[in-house]
Amino acid sequence: YRARVNSSDVETGDEEESSSSSSWLADIEQSSWCVDLSFRERMLGFGTCVIAGYMLSFGSFWRIRDLIVGDPYPLVLHTTVGNLLTWAGSFFLVGPTAQWKRLWDDNRVAATKAYLASITLIFAIILIHPPGPEALYLFLLLIVQQLAMAWYCLSYIPFGQETVKSYVGRFLAFTGGESAGGANDLHLSYMPAPN
């Protein structure tokens, strides 16, 4: 039995549509990909993808021993597929078209490019086997992939990216490194205590 969202189930009043169009629930209801799925089915699809993706990604870290002995493929491949599966879960929430558009928002575009480039390069290295330290290449790309995913997720948390930028700026200023020069940076200098 498949429940369907009928046009009569979706509220279309002018004042209600304008206030709810910015919410993610309205995006779900208006997404052409999700129209045939009930809210419960969408949540089940999202939850299944996210749980399976996290299990695959985090479970792959048990394969770190394989990476150390020179076989990076199990760790990198399982983590990458797990991340893709987790990301695909968001398609159930807003639909693939809306999700693709959100990838290219100003505060997400850098993370999106880094994430997609790292995944593309990981699969290219796995298929082509370039000369050089292949395990090192894959491990560094995996780190880039994880950082890009974290930065992307922070874009959905109010002030998430700004807070991290501020803390990194403070850390760099405290350790003597160069800061990004943001307005929230804390500039510290070390002065020895007088004798």
mmCIF file with all atom_site columns, C-alpha atoms in Angstrom:
data_model
loop_
_atom_site.group_PDB
_atom_site.id
_atom_site.type_symbol
_atom_site.label_atom_id
_atom_site.label_alt_id
_atom_site.label_comp_id
_atom_site.label_asym_id
_atom_site.label_entity_id
_atom_site.label_seq_id
_atom_site.pdbx_PDB_ins_code
_atom_site.Cartn_x
_atom_site.Cartn_y
_atom_site.Cartn_z
_atom_site.occupancy
_atom_site.B_iso_or_equiv
_atom_site.pdbx_formal_charge
_atom_site.auth_seq_id
_atom_site.auth_comp_id
_atom_site.auth_asym_id
_atom_site.auth_atom_id
_atom_site.pdbx_PDB_model_num
ATOM 1   C CA . TYR A 1 1   ? 0.000  0.000  0.000   1.00 0.00 ? 1   TYR A CA 1
ATOM 2   C CA . ARG A 1 2   ? 1.435  3.337  -1.026  1.00 0.00 ? 2   ARG A CA 1
ATOM 3   C CA . ALA A 1 3   ? -0.009 6.534  0.384   1.00 0.00 ? 3   ALA A CA 1
ATOM 4   C CA . ARG A 1 4   ? -0.088 9.464  -1.969  1.00 0.00 ? 4   ARG A CA 1
ATOM 5   C CA . VAL A 1 5   ? -0.038 13.162 -1.273  1.00 0.00 ? 5   VAL A CA 1
ATOM 6   C CA . ASN A 1 6   ? -2.976 14.584 -3.159  1.00 0.00 ? 6   ASN A CA 1
ATOM 7   C CA . SER A 1 7   ? -3.235 18.188 -4.201  1.00 0.00 ? 7   SER A CA 1
ATOM 8   C CA . SER A 1 8   ? -6.099 18.531 -1.703  1.00 0.00 ? 8   SER A CA 1
ATOM 9   C CA . ASP A 1 9   ? -3.761 17.398 1.103   1.00 0.00 ? 9   ASP A CA 1
ATOM 10  C CA . VAL A 1 10  ? -1.295 20.205 0.415   1.00 0.00 ? 10  VAL A CA 1
ATOM 11  C CA . GLU A 1 11  ? -2.517 23.583 1.646   1.00 0.00 ? 11  GLU A CA 1
ATOM 12  C CA . THR A 1 12  ? -2.464 26.146 -1.133  1.00 0.00 ? 12  THR A CA 1
ATOM 13  C CA . GLY A 1 13  ? -3.882 29.265 0.481   1.00 0.00 ? 13  GLY A CA 1
ATOM 14  C CA . ASP A 1 14  ? -2.036 32.412 -0.637  1.00 0.00 ? 14  ASP A CA 1
ATOM 15  C CA . GLU A 1 15  ? -1.101 33.552 2.854   1.00 0.00 ? 15  GLU A CA 1
ATOM 16  C CA . GLU A 1 16  ? -0.263 30.027 4.019   1.00 0.00 ? 16  GLU A CA 1
ATOM 17  C CA . GLU A 1 17  ? 1.766  29.249 0.891   1.00 0.00 ? 17  GLU A CA 1
ATOM 18  C CA . SER A 1 18  ? 3.940  32.341 1.229   1.00 0.00 ? 18  SER A CA 1
ATOM 19  C CA . SER A 1 19  ? 4.700  31.658 4.892   1.00 0.00 ? 19  SER A CA 1
ATOM 20  C CA . SER A 1 20  ? 5.318  27.944 4.491   1.00 0.00 ? 20  SER A CA 1
ATOM 21  C CA . SER A 1 21  ? 7.220  28.030 1.191   1.00 0.00 ? 21  SER A CA 1
ATOM 22  C CA . SER A 1 22  ? 10.470 28.762 2.987   1.00 0.00 ? 22  SER A CA 1
ATOM 23  C CA . SER A 1 23  ? 10.142 25.795 5.327   1.00 0.00 ? 23  SER A CA 1
ATOM 24  C CA . TRP A 1 24  ? 11.651 22.438 4.506   1.00 0.00 ? 24  TRP A CA 1
ATOM 25  C CA . LEU A 1 25  ? 8.271  20.759 4.970   1.00 0.00 ? 25  LEU A CA 1
ATOM 26  C CA . ALA A 1 26  ? 6.836  22.872 2.159   1.00 0.00 ? 26  ALA A CA 1
ATOM 27  C CA . ASP A 1 27  ? 9.815  21.902 -0.006  1.00 0.00 ? 27  ASP A CA 1
ATOM 28  C CA . ILE A 1 28  ? 9.042  18.255 0.706   1.00 0.00 ? 28  ILE A CA 1
ATOM 29  C CA . GLU A 1 29  ? 5.408  18.624 -0.218  1.00 0.00 ? 29  GLU A CA 1
ATOM 30  C CA . GLN A 1 30  ? 6.182  20.580 -3.398  1.00 0.00 ? 30  GLN A CA 1
ATOM 31  C CA . SER A 1 31  ? 8.971  18.327 -4.632  1.00 0.00 ? 31  SER A CA 1
ATOM 32  C CA . SER A 1 32  ? 7.847  16.415 -7.700  1.00 0.00 ? 32  SER A CA 1
ATOM 33  C CA . TRP A 1 33  ? 10.088 13.477 -6.780  1.00 0.00 ? 33  TRP A CA 1
ATOM 34  C CA . CYS A 1 34  ? 8.473  13.093 -3.360  1.00 0.00 ? 34  CYS A CA 1
ATOM 35  C CA . VAL A 1 35  ? 4.846  13.654 -4.319  1.00 0.00 ? 35  VAL A CA 1
ATOM 36  C CA . ASP A 1 36  ? 4.199  9.923  -4.590  1.00 0.00 ? 36  ASP A CA 1
ATOM 37  C CA . LEU A 1 37  ? 5.639  9.269  -1.131  1.00 0.00 ? 37  LEU A CA 1
ATOM 38  C CA . SER A 1 38  ? 3.840  9.931  2.111   1.00 0.00 ? 38  SER A CA 1
ATOM 39  C CA . PHE A 1 39  ? 5.570  11.926 4.823   1.00 0.00 ? 39  PHE A CA 1
ATOM 40  C CA . ARG A 1 40  ? 6.174  8.690  6.751   1.00 0.00 ? 40  ARG A CA 1
ATOM 41  C CA . GLU A 1 41  ? 7.731  6.997  3.700   1.00 0.00 ? 41  GLU A CA 1
ATOM 42  C CA . ARG A 1 42  ? 10.008 9.968  3.116   1.00 0.00 ? 42  ARG A CA 1
ATOM 43  C CA . MET A 1 43  ? 11.152 9.909  6.740   1.00 0.00 ? 43  MET A CA 1
ATOM 44  C CA . LEU A 1 44  ? 11.739 6.147  6.530   1.00 0.00 ? 44  LEU A CA 1
ATOM 45  C CA . GLY A 1 45  ? 13.753 6.563  3.314   1.00 0.00 ? 45  GLY A CA 1
ATOM 46  C CA . PHE A 1 46  ? 15.787 9.381  4.834   1.00 0.00 ? 46  PHE A CA 1
ATOM 47  C CA . GLY A 1 47  ? 16.385 7.497  8.084   1.00 0.00 ? 47  GLY A CA 1
ATOM 48  C CA . THR A 1 48  ? 17.315 4.277  6.309   1.00 0.00 ? 48  THR A CA 1
ATOM 49  C CA . CYS A 1 49  ? 19.845 5.997  4.046   1.00 0.00 ? 49  CYS A CA 1
ATOM 50  C CA . VAL A 1 50  ? 21.379 8.022  6.866   1.00 0.00 ? 50  VAL A CA 1
ATOM 51  C CA . ILE A 1 51  ? 21.660 5.089  9.277   1.00 0.00 ? 51  ILE A CA 1
ATOM 52  C CA . ALA A 1 52  ? 23.043 2.759  6.595   1.00 0.00 ? 52  ALA A CA 1
ATOM 53  C CA . GLY A 1 53  ? 25.454 5.450  5.403   1.00 0.00 ? 53  GLY A CA 1
ATOM 54  C CA . TYR A 1 54  ? 26.729 6.224  8.904   1.00 0.00 ? 54  TYR A CA 1
ATOM 55  C CA . MET A 1 55  ? 27.102 2.522  9.707   1.00 0.00 ? 55  MET A CA 1
ATOM 56  C CA . LEU A 1 56  ? 29.098 2.000  6.524   1.00 0.00 ? 56  LEU A CA 1
ATOM 57  C CA . SER A 1 57  ? 31.223 5.122  7.045   1.00 0.00 ? 57  SER A CA 1
ATOM 58  C CA . PHE A 1 58  ? 31.955 4.677  10.730  1.00 0.00 ? 58  PHE A CA 1
ATOM 59  C CA . GLY A 1 59  ? 32.225 0.915  10.405  1.00 0.00 ? 59  GLY A CA 1
ATOM 60  C CA . SER A 1 60  ? 34.926 1.384  7.811   1.00 0.00 ? 60  SER A CA 1
ATOM 61  C CA . PHE A 1 61  ? 37.232 2.888  10.417  1.00 0.00 ? 61  PHE A CA 1
ATOM 62  C CA . TRP A 1 62  ? 37.695 -0.646 11.757  1.00 0.00 ? 62  TRP A CA 1
ATOM 63  C CA . ARG A 1 63  ? 39.611 -1.106 8.509   1.00 0.00 ? 63  ARG A CA 1
ATOM 64  C CA . ILE A 1 64  ? 42.281 1.418  9.487   1.00 0.00 ? 64  ILE A CA 1
ATOM 65  C CA . ARG A 1 65  ? 44.631 -1.524 10.025  1.00 0.00 ? 65  ARG A CA 1
ATOM 66  C CA . ASP A 1 66  ? 44.287 -2.320 6.330   1.00 0.00 ? 66  ASP A CA 1
ATOM 67  C CA . LEU A 1 67  ? 45.275 1.256  5.518   1.00 0.00 ? 67  LEU A CA 1
ATOM 68  C CA . ILE A 1 68  ? 48.350 1.030  7.743   1.00 0.00 ? 68  ILE A CA 1
ATOM 69  C CA . VAL A 1 69  ? 49.557 -2.168 6.089   1.00 0.00 ? 69  VAL A CA 1
ATOM 70  C CA . GLY A 1 70  ? 49.165 -0.585 2.659   1.00 0.00 ? 70  GLY A CA 1
ATOM 71  C CA . ASP A 1 71  ? 45.659 -1.521 1.514   1.00 0.00 ? 71  ASP A CA 1
ATOM 72  C CA . PRO A 1 72  ? 43.611 1.721  1.606   1.00 0.00 ? 72  PRO A CA 1
ATOM 73  C CA . TYR A 1 73  ? 40.777 0.497  -0.595  1.00 0.00 ? 73  TYR A CA 1
ATOM 74  C CA . PRO A 1 74  ? 38.445 -0.985 2.061   1.00 0.00 ? 74  PRO A CA 1
ATOM 75  C CA . LEU A 1 75  ? 38.585 2.104  4.285   1.00 0.00 ? 75  LEU A CA 1
ATOM 76  C CA . VAL A 1 76  ? 38.345 4.695  1.529   1.00 0.00 ? 76  VAL A CA 1
ATOM 77  C CA . LEU A 1 77  ? 35.735 2.903  -0.559  1.00 0.00 ? 77  LEU A CA 1
ATOM 78  C CA . HIS A 1 78  ? 33.410 2.094  2.350   1.00 0.00 ? 78  HIS A CA 1
ATOM 79  C CA . THR A 1 79  ? 33.681 5.596  3.794   1.00 0.00 ? 79  THR A CA 1
ATOM 80  C CA . THR A 1 80  ? 33.026 7.236  0.433   1.00 0.00 ? 80  THR A CA 1
ATOM 81  C CA . VAL A 1 81  ? 30.034 5.025  -0.389  1.00 0.00 ? 81  VAL A CA 1
ATOM 82  C CA . GLY A 1 82  ? 28.693 5.588  3.143   1.00 0.00 ? 82  GLY A CA 1
ATOM 83  C CA . ASN A 1 83  ? 28.998 9.362  2.727   1.00 0.00 ? 83  ASN A CA 1
ATOM 84  C CA . LEU A 1 84  ? 27.233 9.227  -0.637  1.00 0.00 ? 84  LEU A CA 1
ATOM 85  C CA . LEU A 1 85  ? 24.446 7.115  0.849   1.00 0.00 ? 85  LEU A CA 1
ATOM 86  C CA . THR A 1 86  ? 24.036 9.536  3.750   1.00 0.00 ? 86  THR A CA 1
ATOM 87  C CA . TRP A 1 87  ? 23.934 12.472 1.357   1.00 0.00 ? 87  TRP A CA 1
ATOM 88  C CA . ALA A 1 88  ? 21.391 10.662 -0.832  1.00 0.00 ? 88  ALA A CA 1
ATOM 89  C CA . GLY A 1 89  ? 19.093 10.415 2.186   1.00 0.00 ? 89  GLY A CA 1
ATOM 90  C CA . SER A 1 90  ? 18.479 14.147 1.890   1.00 0.00 ? 90  SER A CA 1
ATOM 91  C CA . PHE A 1 91  ? 16.841 13.480 -1.476  1.00 0.00 ? 91  PHE A CA 1
ATOM 92  C CA . PHE A 1 92  ? 13.935 11.963 0.437   1.00 0.00 ? 92  PHE A CA 1
ATOM 93  C CA . LEU A 1 93  ? 13.506 15.176 2.393   1.00 0.00 ? 93  LEU A CA 1
ATOM 94  C CA . VAL A 1 94  ? 13.579 17.820 -0.320  1.00 0.00 ? 94  VAL A CA 1
ATOM 95  C CA . GLY A 1 95  ? 13.996 15.920 -3.567  1.00 0.00 ? 95  GLY A CA 1
ATOM 96  C CA . PRO A 1 96  ? 17.079 15.677 -5.763  1.00 0.00 ? 96  PRO A CA 1
ATOM 97  C CA . THR A 1 97  ? 16.417 18.879 -7.723  1.00 0.00 ? 97  THR A CA 1
ATOM 98  C CA . ALA A 1 98  ? 15.993 21.050 -4.639  1.00 0.00 ? 98  ALA A CA 1
ATOM 99  C CA . GLN A 1 99  ? 19.001 19.404 -2.990  1.00 0.00 ? 99  GLN A CA 1
ATOM 100 C CA . TRP A 1 100 ? 21.144 19.985 -6.090  1.00 0.00 ? 100 TRP A CA 1
ATOM 101 C CA . LYS A 1 101 ? 20.163 23.680 -6.106  1.00 0.00 ? 101 LYS A CA 1
ATOM 102 C CA . ARG A 1 102 ? 21.040 24.016 -2.424  1.00 0.00 ? 102 ARG A CA 1
ATOM 103 C CA . LEU A 1 103 ? 24.489 22.559 -3.054  1.00 0.00 ? 103 LEU A CA 1
ATOM 104 C CA . TRP A 1 104 ? 25.404 25.668 -5.010  1.00 0.00 ? 104 TRP A CA 1
ATOM 105 C CA . ASP A 1 105 ? 24.305 28.297 -2.474  1.00 0.00 ? 105 ASP A CA 1
ATOM 106 C CA . ASP A 1 106 ? 27.025 30.839 -1.719  1.00 0.00 ? 106 ASP A CA 1
ATOM 107 C CA . ASN A 1 107 ? 27.817 29.416 1.724   1.00 0.00 ? 107 ASN A CA 1
ATOM 108 C CA . ARG A 1 108 ? 27.988 25.822 0.418   1.00 0.00 ? 108 ARG A CA 1
ATOM 109 C CA . VAL A 1 109 ? 29.684 26.091 -2.975  1.00 0.00 ? 109 VAL A CA 1
ATOM 110 C CA . ALA A 1 110 ? 33.271 25.672 -1.694  1.00 0.00 ? 110 ALA A CA 1
ATOM 111 C CA . ALA A 1 111 ? 32.343 22.604 0.340   1.00 0.00 ? 111 ALA A CA 1
ATOM 112 C CA . THR A 1 112 ? 30.380 21.172 -2.573  1.00 0.00 ? 112 THR A CA 1
ATOM 113 C CA . LYS A 1 113 ? 33.276 21.580 -4.990  1.00 0.00 ? 113 LYS A CA 1
ATOM 114 C CA . ALA A 1 114 ? 35.781 20.075 -2.534  1.00 0.00 ? 114 ALA A CA 1
ATOM 115 C CA . TYR A 1 115 ? 33.432 17.178 -1.735  1.00 0.00 ? 115 TYR A CA 1
ATOM 116 C CA . LEU A 1 116 ? 32.620 16.317 -5.342  1.00 0.00 ? 116 LEU A CA 1
ATOM 117 C CA . ALA A 1 117 ? 36.250 16.734 -6.442  1.00 0.00 ? 117 ALA A CA 1
ATOM 118 C CA . SER A 1 118 ? 37.521 14.472 -3.665  1.00 0.00 ? 118 SER A CA 1
ATOM 119 C CA . ILE A 1 119 ? 34.973 11.768 -4.492  1.00 0.00 ? 119 ILE A CA 1
ATOM 120 C CA . THR A 1 120 ? 35.773 11.993 -8.209  1.00 0.00 ? 120 THR A CA 1
ATOM 121 C CA . LEU A 1 121 ? 39.509 11.800 -7.555  1.00 0.00 ? 121 LEU A CA 1
ATOM 122 C CA . ILE A 1 122 ? 39.091 8.884  -5.135  1.00 0.00 ? 122 ILE A CA 1
ATOM 123 C CA . PHE A 1 123 ? 37.243 6.833  -7.737  1.00 0.00 ? 123 PHE A CA 1
ATOM 124 C CA . ALA A 1 124 ? 39.720 7.902  -10.437 1.00 0.00 ? 124 ALA A CA 1
ATOM 125 C CA . ILE A 1 125 ? 42.678 6.782  -8.320  1.00 0.00 ? 125 ILE A CA 1
ATOM 126 C CA . ILE A 1 126 ? 40.984 3.491  -7.481  1.00 0.00 ? 126 ILE A CA 1
ATOM 127 C CA . LEU A 1 127 ? 40.293 2.802  -11.169 1.00 0.00 ? 127 LEU A CA 1
ATOM 128 C CA . ILE A 1 128 ? 43.467 4.208  -12.764 1.00 0.00 ? 128 ILE A CA 1
ATOM 129 C CA . HIS A 1 129 ? 46.146 3.341  -10.149 1.00 0.00 ? 129 HIS A CA 1
ATOM 130 C CA . PRO A 1 130 ? 48.454 6.321  -10.783 1.00 0.00 ? 130 PRO A CA 1
ATOM 131 C CA . PRO A 1 131 ? 52.154 6.090  -9.965  1.00 0.00 ? 131 PRO A CA 1
ATOM 132 C CA . GLY A 1 132 ? 53.236 7.243  -6.549  1.00 0.00 ? 132 GLY A CA 1
ATOM 133 C CA . PRO A 1 133 ? 52.034 6.687  -2.995  1.00 0.00 ? 133 PRO A CA 1
ATOM 134 C CA . GLU A 1 134 ? 48.474 5.705  -3.830  1.00 0.00 ? 134 GLU A CA 1
ATOM 135 C CA . ALA A 1 135 ? 47.546 5.038  -0.185  1.00 0.00 ? 135 ALA A CA 1
ATOM 136 C CA . LEU A 1 136 ? 48.678 8.531  0.797   1.00 0.00 ? 136 LEU A CA 1
ATOM 137 C CA . TYR A 1 137 ? 46.692 10.134 -2.034  1.00 0.00 ? 137 TYR A CA 1
ATOM 138 C CA . LEU A 1 138 ? 43.547 8.258  -1.043  1.00 0.00 ? 138 LEU A CA 1
ATOM 139 C CA . PHE A 1 139 ? 43.951 9.012  2.646   1.00 0.00 ? 139 PHE A CA 1
ATOM 140 C CA . LEU A 1 140 ? 44.447 12.747 2.014   1.00 0.00 ? 140 LEU A CA 1
ATOM 141 C CA . LEU A 1 141 ? 41.428 12.835 -0.290  1.00 0.00 ? 141 LEU A CA 1
ATOM 142 C CA . LEU A 1 142 ? 39.404 11.048 2.373   1.00 0.00 ? 142 LEU A CA 1
ATOM 143 C CA . ILE A 1 143 ? 40.351 13.771 4.863   1.00 0.00 ? 143 ILE A CA 1
ATOM 144 C CA . VAL A 1 144 ? 39.332 16.457 2.346   1.00 0.00 ? 144 VAL A CA 1
ATOM 145 C CA . GLN A 1 145 ? 36.036 14.620 1.805   1.00 0.00 ? 145 GLN A CA 1
ATOM 146 C CA . GLN A 1 146 ? 35.282 14.480 5.554   1.00 0.00 ? 146 GLN A CA 1
ATOM 147 C CA . LEU A 1 147 ? 36.187 18.141 6.093   1.00 0.00 ? 147 LEU A CA 1
ATOM 148 C CA . ALA A 1 148 ? 34.068 19.219 3.114   1.00 0.00 ? 148 ALA A CA 1
ATOM 149 C CA . MET A 1 149 ? 31.108 17.210 4.415   1.00 0.00 ? 149 MET A CA 1
ATOM 150 C CA . ALA A 1 150 ? 31.498 18.746 7.879   1.00 0.00 ? 150 ALA A CA 1
ATOM 151 C CA . TRP A 1 151 ? 31.717 22.268 6.411   1.00 0.00 ? 151 TRP A CA 1
ATOM 152 C CA . TYR A 1 152 ? 28.648 21.579 4.275   1.00 0.00 ? 152 TYR A CA 1
ATOM 153 C CA . CYS A 1 153 ? 26.684 20.350 7.300   1.00 0.00 ? 153 CYS A CA 1
ATOM 154 C CA . LEU A 1 154 ? 27.735 23.430 9.281   1.00 0.00 ? 154 LEU A CA 1
ATOM 155 C CA . SER A 1 155 ? 26.045 25.574 6.629   1.00 0.00 ? 155 SER A CA 1
ATOM 156 C CA . TYR A 1 156 ? 22.671 24.275 7.829   1.00 0.00 ? 156 TYR A CA 1
ATOM 157 C CA . ILE A 1 157 ? 23.366 25.217 11.455  1.00 0.00 ? 157 ILE A CA 1
ATOM 158 C CA . PRO A 1 158 ? 22.680 28.910 12.135  1.00 0.00 ? 158 PRO A CA 1
ATOM 159 C CA . PHE A 1 159 ? 26.050 30.665 12.510  1.00 0.00 ? 159 PHE A CA 1
ATOM 160 C CA . GLY A 1 160 ? 27.804 27.275 12.330  1.00 0.00 ? 160 GLY A CA 1
ATOM 161 C CA . GLN A 1 161 ? 30.398 28.219 9.716   1.00 0.00 ? 161 GLN A CA 1
ATOM 162 C CA . GLU A 1 162 ? 30.939 31.663 11.238  1.00 0.00 ? 162 GLU A CA 1
ATOM 163 C CA . THR A 1 163 ? 31.551 30.147 14.672  1.00 0.00 ? 163 THR A CA 1
ATOM 164 C CA . VAL A 1 164 ? 34.117 27.695 13.335  1.00 0.00 ? 164 VAL A CA 1
ATOM 165 C CA . LYS A 1 165 ? 35.834 30.481 11.360  1.00 0.00 ? 165 LYS A CA 1
ATOM 166 C CA . SER A 1 166 ? 35.997 32.558 14.505  1.00 0.00 ? 166 SER A CA 1
ATOM 167 C CA . TYR A 1 167 ? 37.518 29.744 16.581  1.00 0.00 ? 167 TYR A CA 1
ATOM 168 C CA . VAL A 1 168 ? 40.046 28.892 13.875  1.00 0.00 ? 168 VAL A CA 1
ATOM 169 C CA . GLY A 1 169 ? 40.970 32.568 13.623  1.00 0.00 ? 169 GLY A CA 1
ATOM 170 C CA . ARG A 1 170 ? 41.425 32.733 17.383  1.00 0.00 ? 170 ARG A CA 1
ATOM 171 C CA . PHE A 1 171 ? 43.520 29.580 17.385  1.00 0.00 ? 171 PHE A CA 1
ATOM 172 C CA . LEU A 1 172 ? 45.749 30.850 14.571  1.00 0.00 ? 172 LEU A CA 1
ATOM 173 C CA . ALA A 1 173 ? 46.170 34.217 16.264  1.00 0.00 ? 173 ALA A CA 1
ATOM 174 C CA . PHE A 1 174 ? 46.984 32.529 19.564  1.00 0.00 ? 174 PHE A CA 1
ATOM 175 C CA . THR A 1 175 ? 49.548 30.200 18.004  1.00 0.00 ? 175 THR A CA 1
ATOM 176 C CA . GLY A 1 176 ? 51.170 33.011 16.041  1.00 0.00 ? 176 GLY A CA 1
ATOM 177 C CA . GLY A 1 177 ? 49.803 31.992 12.659  1.00 0.00 ? 177 GLY A CA 1
ATOM 178 C CA . GLU A 1 178 ? 48.058 34.254 10.216  1.00 0.00 ? 178 GLU A CA 1
ATOM 179 C CA . SER A 1 179 ? 44.371 34.818 10.724  1.00 0.00 ? 179 SER A CA 1
ATOM 180 C CA . ALA A 1 180 ? 41.729 35.157 8.055   1.00 0.00 ? 180 ALA A CA 1
ATOM 181 C CA . GLY A 1 181 ? 41.108 38.710 9.264   1.00 0.00 ? 181 GLY A CA 1
ATOM 182 C CA . GLY A 1 182 ? 37.408 38.286 9.985   1.00 0.00 ? 182 GLY A CA 1
ATOM 183 C CA . ALA A 1 183 ? 35.525 40.706 12.185  1.00 0.00 ? 183 ALA A CA 1
ATOM 184 C CA . ASN A 1 184 ? 35.184 38.116 14.935  1.00 0.00 ? 184 ASN A CA 1
ATOM 185 C CA . ASP A 1 185 ? 38.878 37.289 15.148  1.00 0.00 ? 185 ASP A CA 1
ATOM 186 C CA . LEU A 1 186 ? 40.519 37.650 18.512  1.00 0.00 ? 186 LEU A CA 1
ATOM 187 C CA . HIS A 1 187 ? 44.019 39.067 18.226  1.00 0.00 ? 187 HIS A CA 1
ATOM 188 C CA . LEU A 1 188 ? 46.249 37.953 21.071  1.00 0.00 ? 188 LEU A CA 1
ATOM 189 C CA . SER A 1 189 ? 49.854 38.799 21.643  1.00 0.00 ? 189 SER A CA 1
ATOM 190 C CA . TYR A 1 190 ? 52.228 37.277 24.098  1.00 0.00 ? 190 TYR A CA 1
ATOM 191 C CA . MET A 1 191 ? 53.909 39.604 26.522  1.00 0.00 ? 191 MET A CA 1
ATOM 192 C CA . PRO A 1 192 ? 56.164 38.164 29.201  1.00 0.00 ? 192 PRO A CA 1
ATOM 193 C CA . ALA A 1 193 ? 55.289 39.064 32.765  1.00 0.00 ? 193 ALA A CA 1
ATOM 194 C CA . PRO A 1 194 ? 57.487 41.781 34.281  1.00 0.00 ? 194 PRO A CA 1
ATOM 195 C CA . ASN A 1 195 ? 60.146 40.539 36.712  1.00 0.00 ? 195 ASN A CA 1
#
